[in-house]
mmCIF file of C-alpha atoms in Angstrom:
data_model
loop_
_atom_site.group_PDB
_atom_site.id
_atom_site.type_symbol
_atom_site.label_atom_id
_atom_site.label_comp_id
_atom_site.label_asym_id
_atom_site.label_seq_id
_atom_site.Cartn_x
_atom_site.Cartn_y
_atom_site.Cartn_z
ATOM 1 C CA MET Y 259 16.820 22.735 14.672
ATOM 2 C CA ASN Y 260 16.800 19.746 16.078
ATOM 3 C CA ASP Y 261 13.706 18.889 14.348
ATOM 4 C CA LEU Y 262 15.404 20.272 10.792
ATOM 5 C CA VAL Y 263 18.411 18.119 11.230
ATOM 6 C CA TRP Y 264 16.165 14.728 11.664
ATOM 7 C CA ILE Y 265 13.943 15.887 8.439
ATOM 8 C CA PHE Y 266 17.510 16.269 6.941
ATOM 9 C CA ILE Y 267 18.547 12.819 8.420
ATOM 10 C CA SER Y 268 14.816 11.477 7.412
ATOM 11 C CA ALA Y 269 15.420 12.364 4.074
ATOM 12 C CA LEU Y 270 18.539 11.781 3.283
ATOM 13 C CA LEU Y 271 18.571 7.813 5.223
ATOM 14 C CA ILE Y 272 15.728 6.681 6.606
ATOM 15 C CA ASN Y 273 13.153 7.613 3.885
ATOM 16 C CA ASN Y 274 15.462 7.978 0.842
ATOM 17 C CA PHE Y 275 13.628 8.874 -2.583
ATOM 18 C CA VAL Y 276 14.677 6.715 -4.049
ATOM 19 C CA LEU Y 277 14.979 3.377 -1.726
ATOM 20 C CA SER Y 278 12.151 3.724 0.323
ATOM 21 C CA TYR Y 279 9.402 6.164 -1.756
ATOM 22 C CA PHE Y 280 10.716 4.841 -5.155
ATOM 23 C CA LEU Y 281 11.230 8.182 -6.566
ATOM 24 C CA GLY Y 282 13.667 8.910 -9.516
ATOM 25 C CA LEU Y 283 13.578 5.578 -10.837
ATOM 26 C CA CYS Y 284 14.119 6.134 -14.272
ATOM 27 C CA PRO Y 285 17.975 7.967 -13.640
ATOM 28 C CA PHE Y 286 18.081 5.561 -10.961
ATOM 29 C CA LEU Y 287 18.535 2.855 -13.382
ATOM 30 C CA GLY Y 288 19.398 4.647 -16.568
ATOM 31 C CA VAL Y 289 22.202 7.020 -15.559
ATOM 32 C CA SER Y 290 24.291 4.812 -12.573
ATOM 33 C CA SER Y 291 26.459 2.314 -14.867
ATOM 34 C CA ARG Y 292 29.445 5.103 -13.943
ATOM 35 C CA LEU Y 293 30.447 6.733 -10.975
ATOM 36 C CA ASP Y 294 31.379 10.354 -11.951
ATOM 37 C CA THR Y 295 28.393 10.645 -14.593
ATOM 38 C CA ALA Y 296 26.162 9.165 -11.530
ATOM 39 C CA PHE Y 297 27.592 11.223 -8.706
ATOM 40 C CA ARG Y 298 27.494 14.523 -11.323
ATOM 41 C CA LEU Y 299 24.050 13.860 -11.666
ATOM 42 C CA GLY Y 300 23.198 13.595 -8.230
ATOM 43 C CA LEU Y 301 25.026 17.318 -7.590
ATOM 44 C CA ALA Y 302 22.723 18.415 -10.607
ATOM 45 C CA ASN Y 303 19.886 17.173 -8.871
ATOM 46 C CA ILE Y 304 21.003 18.392 -5.921
ATOM 47 C CA PHE Y 305 20.449 21.456 -7.225
ATOM 48 C CA VAL Y 306 17.404 22.004 -9.422
ATOM 49 C CA MET Y 307 15.859 20.202 -5.839
ATOM 50 C CA LEU Y 308 17.070 23.504 -3.823
ATOM 51 C CA ILE Y 309 15.287 25.191 -6.693
ATOM 52 C CA THR Y 310 11.936 23.522 -6.245
ATOM 53 C CA ALA Y 311 11.482 23.645 -2.666
ATOM 54 C CA LEU Y 312 11.500 27.354 -3.140
ATOM 55 C CA CYS Y 313 9.265 27.725 -6.272
ATOM 56 C CA ALA Y 314 7.039 25.286 -4.410
ATOM 57 C CA TRP Y 315 7.267 27.245 -1.198
ATOM 58 C CA LEU Y 316 6.574 30.784 -3.111
ATOM 59 C CA LEU Y 317 3.480 28.908 -5.164
ATOM 60 C CA ASN Y 318 2.125 28.037 -2.387
ATOM 61 C CA THR Y 319 2.459 30.558 0.265
ATOM 62 C CA TYR Y 320 1.283 34.018 -2.595
ATOM 63 C CA VAL Y 321 -0.535 31.851 -5.560
ATOM 64 C CA LEU Y 322 -2.438 28.633 -4.337
ATOM 65 C CA ILE Y 323 -4.385 29.935 -1.696
ATOM 66 C CA TYR Y 324 -6.496 31.473 -4.469
ATOM 67 C CA ALA Y 325 -6.193 28.808 -6.366
ATOM 68 C CA PRO Y 326 -5.841 25.391 -4.799
ATOM 69 C CA TYR Y 327 -6.584 23.247 -7.890
ATOM 70 C CA LEU Y 328 -3.998 24.720 -9.949
ATOM 71 C CA ARG Y 329 -1.125 22.782 -7.848
ATOM 72 C CA LEU Y 330 0.067 20.615 -9.630
ATOM 73 C CA ILE Y 331 -0.254 22.160 -13.569
ATOM 74 C CA SER Y 332 1.411 24.885 -11.866
ATOM 75 C CA PHE Y 333 4.519 22.558 -10.051
ATOM 76 C CA ILE Y 334 5.168 21.550 -13.179
ATOM 77 C CA VAL Y 335 5.118 24.572 -15.373
ATOM 78 C CA VAL Y 336 7.115 27.194 -12.306
ATOM 79 C CA ILE Y 337 9.719 23.871 -11.834
ATOM 80 C CA ALA Y 338 10.522 23.601 -15.379
ATOM 81 C CA SER Y 339 10.501 27.116 -16.471
ATOM 82 C CA THR Y 340 12.611 27.744 -13.917
ATOM 83 C CA VAL Y 341 14.947 25.241 -14.451
ATOM 84 C CA GLN Y 342 15.116 26.350 -17.922
ATOM 85 C CA PHE Y 343 15.627 29.699 -17.078
ATOM 86 C CA ILE Y 344 18.661 28.839 -14.337
ATOM 87 C CA GLU Y 345 20.009 26.654 -16.755
ATOM 88 C CA MET Y 346 20.729 30.045 -19.083
ATOM 89 C CA VAL Y 347 22.069 31.805 -16.297
ATOM 90 C CA ILE Y 348 24.636 29.320 -15.487
ATOM 91 C CA LYS Y 349 25.555 28.811 -19.081
ATOM 92 C CA ARG Y 350 26.374 32.963 -19.446
ATOM 93 C CA LEU Y 351 28.429 33.099 -16.314
ATOM 94 C CA SER Y 352 30.001 29.612 -15.872
ATOM 95 C CA PRO Y 353 30.393 27.614 -18.854
ATOM 96 C CA ALA Y 354 32.276 25.008 -16.576
ATOM 97 C CA LEU Y 355 29.721 24.243 -14.063
ATOM 98 C CA PHE Y 356 27.497 24.154 -17.207
ATOM 99 C CA ARG Y 357 29.853 21.417 -18.609
ATOM 100 C CA ALA Y 358 29.819 19.693 -15.395
ATOM 101 C CA LEU Y 359 26.054 19.760 -14.566
ATOM 102 C CA GLY Y 360 24.256 20.995 -17.858
ATOM 103 C CA ILE Y 361 23.431 18.419 -19.748
ATOM 104 C CA PHE Y 362 21.459 16.481 -16.814
ATOM 105 C CA LEU Y 363 19.069 19.670 -16.223
ATOM 106 C CA PRO Y 364 16.358 19.430 -18.774
ATOM 107 C CA LEU Y 365 16.536 15.353 -18.246
ATOM 108 C CA ILE Y 366 16.037 16.030 -14.309
ATOM 109 C CA THR Y 367 13.460 18.545 -14.689
ATOM 110 C CA THR Y 368 10.688 15.709 -15.394
ATOM 111 C CA ASN Y 369 11.761 13.367 -13.197
ATOM 112 C CA CYS Y 370 9.143 12.262 -10.680
ATOM 113 C CA ALA Y 371 11.360 13.058 -7.757
ATOM 114 C CA ILE Y 372 11.158 16.367 -8.331
ATOM 115 C CA LEU Y 373 7.450 16.788 -8.136
ATOM 116 C CA GLY Y 374 7.468 14.581 -5.678
ATOM 117 C CA LEU Y 375 9.727 16.909 -3.499
ATOM 118 C CA ALA Y 376 7.638 19.513 -4.100
ATOM 119 C CA ILE Y 377 4.103 17.552 -3.549
ATOM 120 C CA PHE Y 378 5.386 15.621 -0.509
ATOM 121 C CA ALA Y 379 6.871 19.142 0.973
ATOM 122 C CA THR Y 380 3.222 20.453 0.550
ATOM 123 C CA ASN Y 381 1.739 17.869 1.848
ATOM 124 C CA ARG Y 382 3.781 17.789 5.410
ATOM 125 C CA GLY Y 383 2.909 21.353 5.319
ATOM 126 C CA TYR Y 384 6.632 22.413 5.422
ATOM 127 C CA GLY Y 385 7.905 26.121 5.516
ATOM 128 C CA LEU Y 386 10.907 27.433 3.581
ATOM 129 C CA ALA Y 387 13.752 26.807 5.684
ATOM 130 C CA GLU Y 388 12.000 22.840 6.475
ATOM 131 C CA GLY Y 389 11.649 22.439 2.659
ATOM 132 C CA LEU Y 390 14.838 23.322 1.562
ATOM 133 C CA VAL Y 391 16.495 21.472 4.597
ATOM 134 C CA PHE Y 392 14.041 18.974 3.004
ATOM 135 C CA ALA Y 393 15.498 19.187 -0.678
ATOM 136 C CA LEU Y 394 18.657 18.661 0.754
ATOM 137 C CA GLY Y 395 18.283 15.506 2.351
ATOM 138 C CA ALA Y 396 16.778 14.165 -0.456
ATOM 139 C CA GLY Y 397 18.953 15.181 -3.123
ATOM 140 C CA ALA Y 398 22.030 13.942 -1.163
ATOM 141 C CA GLY Y 399 19.898 10.709 -0.057
ATOM 142 C CA PHE Y 400 19.387 10.180 -4.010
ATOM 143 C CA THR Y 401 22.941 11.281 -4.825
ATOM 144 C CA LEU Y 402 24.466 8.738 -2.167
ATOM 145 C CA ALA Y 403 21.975 6.152 -3.677
ATOM 146 C CA LEU Y 404 23.227 6.445 -7.249
ATOM 147 C CA VAL Y 405 26.633 6.601 -6.275
ATOM 148 C CA LEU Y 406 26.208 3.551 -4.516
ATOM 149 C CA MET Y 407 24.558 1.948 -6.869
ATOM 150 C CA ALA Y 408 26.851 3.226 -9.405
ATOM 151 C CA GLY Y 409 29.783 1.646 -7.849
ATOM 152 C CA ILE Y 410 28.445 -1.689 -7.927
ATOM 153 C CA ARG Y 411 27.875 -1.303 -11.039
ATOM 154 C CA GLU Y 412 31.149 -0.940 -12.325
ATOM 155 C CA GLU Y 413 32.464 -3.729 -10.367
ATOM 156 C CA VAL Y 414 29.378 -6.351 -11.399
ATOM 157 C CA ALA Y 415 30.058 -5.749 -15.256
ATOM 158 C CA LEU Y 416 33.272 -6.830 -14.581
ATOM 159 C CA ALA Y 417 31.228 -10.552 -13.326
ATOM 160 C CA ASP Y 418 30.471 -13.281 -15.119
ATOM 161 C CA VAL Y 419 26.537 -12.765 -14.862
ATOM 162 C CA PRO Y 420 24.409 -15.226 -16.360
ATOM 163 C CA VAL Y 421 22.722 -13.827 -19.762
ATOM 164 C CA LEU Y 422 19.386 -13.941 -19.227
ATOM 165 C CA LEU Y 423 19.952 -11.894 -15.547
ATOM 166 C CA ARG Y 424 21.727 -8.876 -17.393
ATOM 167 C CA GLY Y 425 20.668 -5.398 -17.567
ATOM 168 C CA THR Y 426 17.473 -4.100 -16.272
ATOM 169 C CA ALA Y 427 16.603 -7.410 -13.755
ATOM 170 C CA MET Y 428 19.974 -7.316 -12.563
ATOM 171 C CA ASN Y 429 19.419 -4.186 -11.328
ATOM 172 C CA LEU Y 430 16.674 -4.097 -9.867
ATOM 173 C CA ILE Y 431 18.114 -6.838 -7.560
ATOM 174 C CA ILE Y 432 20.701 -4.568 -6.509
ATOM 175 C CA ALA Y 433 18.414 -2.053 -5.743
ATOM 176 C CA GLY Y 434 16.573 -4.512 -3.430
ATOM 177 C CA ILE Y 435 19.493 -5.590 -1.409
ATOM 178 C CA LEU Y 436 19.990 -1.879 -1.107
ATOM 179 C CA SER Y 437 17.043 -0.833 -0.013
ATOM 180 C CA MET Y 438 16.966 -3.538 2.270
ATOM 181 C CA ALA Y 439 20.350 -2.597 4.001
ATOM 182 C CA PHE Y 440 18.547 1.001 4.056
ATOM 183 C CA MET Y 441 15.723 -0.253 6.406
ATOM 184 C CA GLY Y 442 18.282 -1.254 8.710
ATOM 185 C CA PHE Y 443 18.273 2.904 9.698
ATOM 186 C CA ALA Y 444 14.629 3.138 10.707
ATOM 187 C CA GLY Y 445 15.324 2.296 14.009
ATOM 188 C CA LEU Y 446 17.883 4.671 13.544
ATOM 189 C CA PHE Y 447 16.587 7.560 16.173
ATOM 190 C CA SER Y 448 13.799 5.232 18.125
ATOM 191 C CA GLY Y 449 16.174 4.171 20.526
ATOM 192 C CA ALA Y 450 17.943 7.924 21.762
ATOM 193 C CA MET A 291 5.927 -0.512 -35.053
ATOM 194 C CA SER A 292 6.850 0.945 -38.081
ATOM 195 C CA ARG A 293 3.588 -0.922 -40.234
ATOM 196 C CA ARG A 294 1.021 2.044 -40.903
ATOM 197 C CA LYS A 295 -1.682 -0.064 -41.632
ATOM 198 C CA GLU A 296 -4.899 0.657 -39.459
ATOM 199 C CA ASP A 297 -4.842 -2.707 -37.051
ATOM 200 C CA PRO A 298 -6.410 -2.154 -34.344
ATOM 201 C CA HIS A 299 -6.333 -5.025 -32.807
ATOM 202 C CA ALA A 300 -2.892 -5.601 -33.406
ATOM 203 C CA GLU A 301 -2.538 -2.432 -31.562
ATOM 204 C CA PHE A 302 -3.987 -3.653 -28.803
ATOM 205 C CA ILE A 303 -2.245 -6.671 -28.579
ATOM 206 C CA LYS A 304 0.776 -5.180 -28.197
ATOM 207 C CA GLY A 305 -0.073 -2.749 -25.603
ATOM 208 C CA LEU A 306 -0.999 -5.768 -23.436
ATOM 209 C CA TRP A 307 1.931 -8.422 -23.828
ATOM 210 C CA ARG A 308 4.516 -7.969 -26.737
ATOM 211 C CA ASP A 309 5.627 -4.714 -25.559
ATOM 212 C CA ASN A 310 3.562 -4.724 -22.484
ATOM 213 C CA PRO A 311 5.039 -0.808 -21.091
ATOM 214 C CA VAL A 312 6.359 -2.578 -17.991
ATOM 215 C CA PHE A 313 7.579 -5.948 -18.832
ATOM 216 C CA VAL A 314 9.216 -5.380 -21.945
ATOM 217 C CA GLN A 315 9.665 -1.177 -21.839
ATOM 218 C CA VAL A 316 10.388 -1.379 -18.170
ATOM 219 C CA LEU A 317 8.731 1.914 -18.074
ATOM 220 C CA GLY A 318 6.450 4.474 -15.807
ATOM 221 C CA MET A 319 8.429 2.057 -12.470
ATOM 222 C CA CYS A 320 8.173 4.863 -10.645
ATOM 223 C CA PRO A 321 4.290 4.914 -9.446
ATOM 224 C CA MET A 322 4.439 1.133 -9.996
ATOM 225 C CA LEU A 323 6.514 0.256 -7.052
ATOM 226 C CA ALA A 324 5.686 2.423 -4.706
ATOM 227 C CA VAL A 325 1.953 1.559 -4.822
ATOM 228 C CA THR A 326 1.687 -2.378 -5.421
ATOM 229 C CA ASN A 327 2.295 -3.684 -2.000
ATOM 230 C CA SER A 328 -1.530 -4.827 -1.627
ATOM 231 C CA ALA A 329 -3.741 -6.104 -5.044
ATOM 232 C CA ILE A 330 -6.616 -2.788 -3.832
ATOM 233 C CA ASN A 331 -3.998 -0.388 -4.569
ATOM 234 C CA ALA A 332 -2.166 -1.978 -6.980
ATOM 235 C CA LEU A 333 -5.951 -1.720 -9.356
ATOM 236 C CA ALA A 334 -6.815 1.748 -7.916
ATOM 237 C CA MET A 335 -3.652 2.785 -8.931
ATOM 238 C CA GLY A 336 -3.772 0.876 -12.267
ATOM 239 C CA GLY A 337 -8.186 1.932 -12.889
ATOM 240 C CA ALA A 338 -6.243 5.942 -12.678
ATOM 241 C CA THR A 339 -3.209 5.559 -15.094
ATOM 242 C CA PHE A 340 -5.731 3.913 -17.159
ATOM 243 C CA PHE A 341 -8.450 6.651 -16.928
ATOM 244 C CA VAL A 342 -5.358 9.541 -17.191
ATOM 245 C CA LEU A 343 -3.453 7.461 -20.419
ATOM 246 C CA VAL A 344 -6.895 7.015 -22.817
ATOM 247 C CA ALA A 345 -8.514 10.399 -22.262
ATOM 248 C CA SER A 346 -5.004 12.339 -22.387
ATOM 249 C CA SER A 347 -3.966 9.785 -25.548
ATOM 250 C CA PHE A 348 -7.453 11.079 -26.896
ATOM 251 C CA LEU A 349 -7.273 14.856 -26.576
ATOM 252 C CA VAL A 350 -3.561 15.269 -27.869
ATOM 253 C CA SER A 351 -4.653 12.911 -31.184
ATOM 254 C CA SER A 352 -8.009 14.701 -31.702
ATOM 255 C CA LEU A 353 -5.571 18.004 -31.337
ATOM 256 C CA ARG A 354 -2.918 16.886 -33.491
ATOM 257 C CA GLN A 355 -2.663 19.359 -35.529
ATOM 258 C CA TRP A 356 -3.343 22.005 -34.162
ATOM 259 C CA ILE A 357 -0.068 21.535 -31.614
ATOM 260 C CA PRO A 358 2.878 23.265 -32.641
ATOM 261 C CA ARG A 359 5.753 21.420 -33.018
ATOM 262 C CA GLN A 360 7.819 23.553 -30.334
ATOM 263 C CA VAL A 361 5.894 23.155 -27.657
ATOM 264 C CA ARG A 362 4.561 19.944 -28.200
ATOM 265 C CA ILE A 363 6.113 18.458 -25.085
ATOM 266 C CA SER A 364 4.815 21.396 -23.192
ATOM 267 C CA THR A 365 1.235 21.069 -24.247
ATOM 268 C CA TYR A 366 1.224 17.186 -23.748
ATOM 269 C CA ILE A 367 2.193 17.408 -20.032
ATOM 270 C CA ILE A 368 -0.290 20.392 -19.218
ATOM 271 C CA ILE A 369 -2.814 18.126 -20.720
ATOM 272 C CA ILE A 370 -1.886 14.989 -18.598
ATOM 273 C CA ALA A 371 -1.231 17.240 -15.217
ATOM 274 C CA THR A 372 -5.307 18.548 -16.454
ATOM 275 C CA PHE A 373 -6.250 14.681 -16.513
ATOM 276 C CA VAL A 374 -4.403 13.844 -13.593
ATOM 277 C CA THR A 375 -5.917 16.673 -11.471
ATOM 278 C CA VAL A 376 -9.189 15.830 -12.472
ATOM 279 C CA THR A 377 -8.463 11.875 -11.583
ATOM 280 C CA ASP A 378 -7.340 12.940 -7.942
ATOM 281 C CA PHE A 379 -10.391 15.373 -7.082
ATOM 282 C CA THR A 380 -12.616 12.745 -8.081
ATOM 283 C CA LEU A 381 -10.932 9.565 -6.378
ATOM 284 C CA GLU A 382 -10.913 11.681 -3.172
ATOM 285 C CA ALA A 383 -14.859 11.826 -4.120
ATOM 286 C CA LEU A 384 -15.585 9.176 -4.158
ATOM 287 C CA ALA A 385 -13.312 6.624 -2.620
ATOM 288 C CA PRO A 386 -11.250 8.784 0.198
ATOM 289 C CA VAL A 387 -9.828 5.685 1.695
ATOM 290 C CA VAL A 388 -8.074 4.567 -1.549
ATOM 291 C CA HIS A 389 -7.096 8.033 -1.667
ATOM 292 C CA LYS A 390 -5.384 8.544 1.121
ATOM 293 C CA GLU A 391 -3.469 5.061 0.871
ATOM 294 C CA LEU A 392 -2.204 6.570 -2.735
ATOM 295 C CA GLY A 393 -1.823 9.585 -1.195
ATOM 296 C CA ALA A 394 1.195 11.404 -3.156
ATOM 297 C CA PHE A 395 1.227 8.883 -5.768
ATOM 298 C CA ILE A 396 -1.836 10.157 -7.322
ATOM 299 C CA PRO A 397 -0.553 13.539 -8.681
ATOM 300 C CA LEU A 398 2.939 11.940 -9.385
ATOM 301 C CA ILE A 399 0.836 9.632 -12.493
ATOM 302 C CA VAL A 400 2.415 13.061 -14.823
ATOM 303 C CA ALA A 401 5.579 12.598 -13.866
ATOM 304 C CA ASN A 402 4.909 8.611 -15.412
ATOM 305 C CA CYS A 403 7.220 8.595 -18.421
ATOM 306 C CA MET A 404 4.754 5.923 -20.445
ATOM 307 C CA ILE A 405 1.781 8.881 -20.562
ATOM 308 C CA LEU A 406 3.991 11.463 -21.830
ATOM 309 C CA GLY A 407 6.102 8.507 -24.290
ATOM 310 C CA ARG A 408 3.151 7.230 -25.687
ATOM 311 C CA GLN A 409 1.757 10.870 -26.610
ATOM 312 C CA GLU A 410 5.160 11.636 -28.435
ATOM 313 C CA ALA A 411 5.163 8.201 -29.839
ATOM 314 C CA PHE A 412 1.950 7.200 -30.670
ATOM 315 C CA ALA A 413 -0.967 9.647 -30.137
ATOM 316 C CA SER A 414 0.965 12.569 -32.359
ATOM 317 C CA ARG A 415 0.963 11.109 -35.460
ATOM 318 C CA ASN A 416 -2.122 8.943 -35.953
ATOM 319 C CA SER A 417 -5.983 8.576 -35.782
ATOM 320 C CA VAL A 418 -7.945 9.348 -33.481
ATOM 321 C CA ARG A 419 -9.367 6.232 -33.266
ATOM 322 C CA LEU A 420 -5.775 4.322 -33.235
ATOM 323 C CA ALA A 421 -4.477 6.445 -30.196
ATOM 324 C CA VAL A 422 -7.474 5.218 -28.584
ATOM 325 C CA VAL A 423 -7.118 1.377 -29.079
ATOM 326 C CA ASP A 424 -3.083 1.866 -28.310
ATOM 327 C CA ALA A 425 -3.821 4.155 -25.670
ATOM 328 C CA LEU A 426 -6.416 1.121 -24.650
ATOM 329 C CA GLY A 427 -3.527 -1.610 -25.129
ATOM 330 C CA MET A 428 -0.964 0.079 -23.199
ATOM 331 C CA ALA A 429 -2.833 1.408 -20.273
ATOM 332 C CA SER A 430 -4.518 -2.926 -20.111
ATOM 333 C CA GLY A 431 -1.213 -3.987 -19.846
ATOM 334 C CA PHE A 432 -0.080 -0.827 -17.370
ATOM 335 C CA LEU A 433 -3.170 -2.281 -15.168
ATOM 336 C CA PHE A 434 -1.635 -6.209 -15.609
ATOM 337 C CA ALA A 435 1.810 -5.490 -14.782
ATOM 338 C CA LEU A 436 0.117 -3.670 -12.126
ATOM 339 C CA PHE A 437 -1.974 -6.159 -10.937
ATOM 340 C CA THR A 438 0.571 -9.175 -10.983
ATOM 341 C CA LEU A 439 3.002 -7.226 -9.259
ATOM 342 C CA GLY A 440 0.824 -6.400 -6.335
ATOM 343 C CA ALA A 441 -0.824 -9.605 -6.023
ATOM 344 C CA VAL A 442 2.302 -11.634 -6.368
ATOM 345 C CA ARG A 443 3.589 -8.968 -3.487
ATOM 346 C CA GLU A 444 0.041 -9.330 -0.991
ATOM 347 C CA ILE A 445 0.190 -12.871 -1.108
ATOM 348 C CA LEU A 446 3.706 -14.021 -0.146
ATOM 349 C CA GLY A 447 3.751 -10.158 2.138
ATOM 350 C CA GLU A 448 0.315 -11.356 3.700
ATOM 351 C CA GLY A 449 -0.940 -14.684 2.621
ATOM 352 C CA ALA A 450 -3.903 -12.965 1.391
ATOM 353 C CA LEU A 451 -5.322 -11.668 -1.670
ATOM 354 C CA PHE A 452 -8.067 -8.426 -1.838
ATOM 355 C CA GLY A 453 -7.676 -9.240 2.252
ATOM 356 C CA VAL A 454 -9.148 -12.522 2.130
ATOM 357 C CA SER A 455 -6.789 -15.508 4.040
ATOM 358 C CA LEU A 456 -5.391 -17.536 1.524
ATOM 359 C CA PHE A 457 -3.360 -19.672 3.275
ATOM 360 C CA GLY A 458 -5.056 -20.288 7.032
ATOM 361 C CA PRO A 459 -3.171 -18.839 9.946
ATOM 362 C CA ASP A 460 -0.311 -21.107 10.285
ATOM 363 C CA PHE A 461 1.122 -19.026 6.992
ATOM 364 C CA GLU A 462 4.173 -17.044 8.422
ATOM 365 C CA PRO A 463 3.700 -13.956 6.035
ATOM 366 C CA TRP A 464 7.135 -12.640 3.760
ATOM 367 C CA VAL A 465 6.864 -9.008 5.902
ATOM 368 C CA ILE A 466 10.160 -8.340 3.470
ATOM 369 C CA MET A 467 8.063 -8.199 0.314
ATOM 370 C CA ILE A 468 5.501 -5.722 1.243
ATOM 371 C CA LEU A 469 8.349 -3.505 2.600
ATOM 372 C CA PRO A 470 10.055 -1.429 -0.503
ATOM 373 C CA PRO A 471 13.038 -3.986 -0.919
ATOM 374 C CA GLY A 472 10.009 -6.576 -1.952
ATOM 375 C CA GLY A 473 9.075 -4.465 -4.892
ATOM 376 C CA PHE A 474 12.407 -3.788 -6.437
ATOM 377 C CA LEU A 475 12.938 -7.661 -5.444
ATOM 378 C CA THR A 476 9.808 -8.672 -7.023
ATOM 379 C CA LEU A 477 9.660 -6.618 -10.523
ATOM 380 C CA GLY A 478 13.223 -7.884 -10.770
ATOM 381 C CA LEU A 479 12.248 -11.520 -10.624
ATOM 382 C CA LEU A 480 9.120 -11.003 -13.264
ATOM 383 C CA LEU A 481 11.561 -9.285 -15.776
ATOM 384 C CA LEU A 482 13.668 -12.247 -15.478
ATOM 385 C CA PHE A 483 10.688 -14.456 -16.168
ATOM 386 C CA PHE A 484 9.790 -12.202 -19.694
ATOM 387 C CA SER A 485 13.529 -12.427 -20.387
ATOM 388 C CA TRP A 486 13.405 -15.985 -20.132
ATOM 389 C CA LEU A 487 10.038 -16.602 -21.928
ATOM 390 C CA ARG A 488 10.901 -13.948 -24.227
ATOM 391 C CA GLU A 489 14.252 -16.216 -24.901
ATOM 392 C CA ARG A 490 12.879 -19.476 -24.980
ATOM 393 C CA LYS A 491 10.361 -18.323 -27.962
ATOM 394 C CA GLN A 492 13.486 -17.367 -30.175
ATOM 395 C CA ARG A 493 15.356 -20.283 -29.812
ATOM 396 C CA LEU A 494 12.396 -22.596 -30.752
ATOM 397 C CA ALA A 495 12.138 -20.659 -33.486
ATOM 398 C CA ILE A 496 15.561 -20.996 -34.605
ATOM 399 C CA ARG A 497 15.214 -24.634 -34.150
ATOM 400 C CA LEU A 498 11.933 -24.313 -36.293
ATOM 401 C CA GLU A 499 13.483 -22.946 -38.876
ATOM 402 C CA GLU A 500 16.653 -25.174 -39.081
ATOM 403 C CA LEU A 501 13.932 -28.340 -38.631
ATOM 404 C CA GLU A 502 12.367 -27.178 -41.512
ATOM 405 C CA ALA A 503 15.120 -26.510 -43.509
ATOM 406 C CA GLU A 504 17.314 -29.486 -43.132
ATOM 407 C CA PRO A 505 15.106 -32.722 -44.717
ATOM 408 C CA LYS A 506 15.509 -30.753 -48.511
#
């Protein structure tokens, strides 16, 4: 049990996917200009990550022991098609949920955070429960980083920033400072 | 980019400098920040990406008449994933140390949007020759950017380049530069520098036009 909590906290804060593994930077920089969009993208991301963890576990346990060299290709194909399938199901069952998350789902599937999650979970030999907790932590960490960034950017939009610095350069420097702040979490469990 | 004239030289320079994938288009950031904490890792990553981009551009461009439009993106991804798998295993066999350093980031080359972008925007619409030249240019531009970032971070973060100490033992390394925040800060500052260069060039061009217009 303790292990699962540790995996969750580690993926959420200490090894935050965005701020210390640099995964999922494209949406992090692209879709973080408004708070509510950022939050919804984060939720959609948690959702896709949970599905990914499940798919990766199924593939690793039942298929890839016979053909390990197909790992990368099968991860991509299976994850992308599963997400697309679930997208269609949601559209039928819950149009409200689809409107909230739907437009982001295809975007997220090709995101490196998703593939990274599957690969990390495989490399560390996580079982099903560990994989799901890891996905939940990583997704929540991604949402946290995205929401923090969007909050800061909404404030910065009102500030008088030099013309040259506007856009990506500014966002990267903000991300650098956020990442520095998150480094403070590194000592979280070592003292206890 | 709308001109259709075959000018391999211009296509090459475009990728290397004017439309540099990292500094100008800001693509392919995920793998680039994570592995650029030293010059040697940056070069290995750049080399791997180089091979994948050129090989998949070549294949996509040769097959462009047979790939149905509806499934083109999935086809590109599968082609890219195949070459990434090849690179992954080759690197593991030839340079296990580097492979271990780069870890999960080699398979993640698949998710590099720069590679997919080149297939969709260029290789699928141009002759094999032009596609390969374009890929060479873009890949060199990517390699150049990775190396710059890796070198800056290693020099400041460890006072060394390729593991060779530069400033002697008195140098106090800026450890933050080889840690994740350093990646964000360095790239942010480099982007700032490049947009300053562009702005300066534009200002100069405007001044030049004014000067030429004035005497008459």
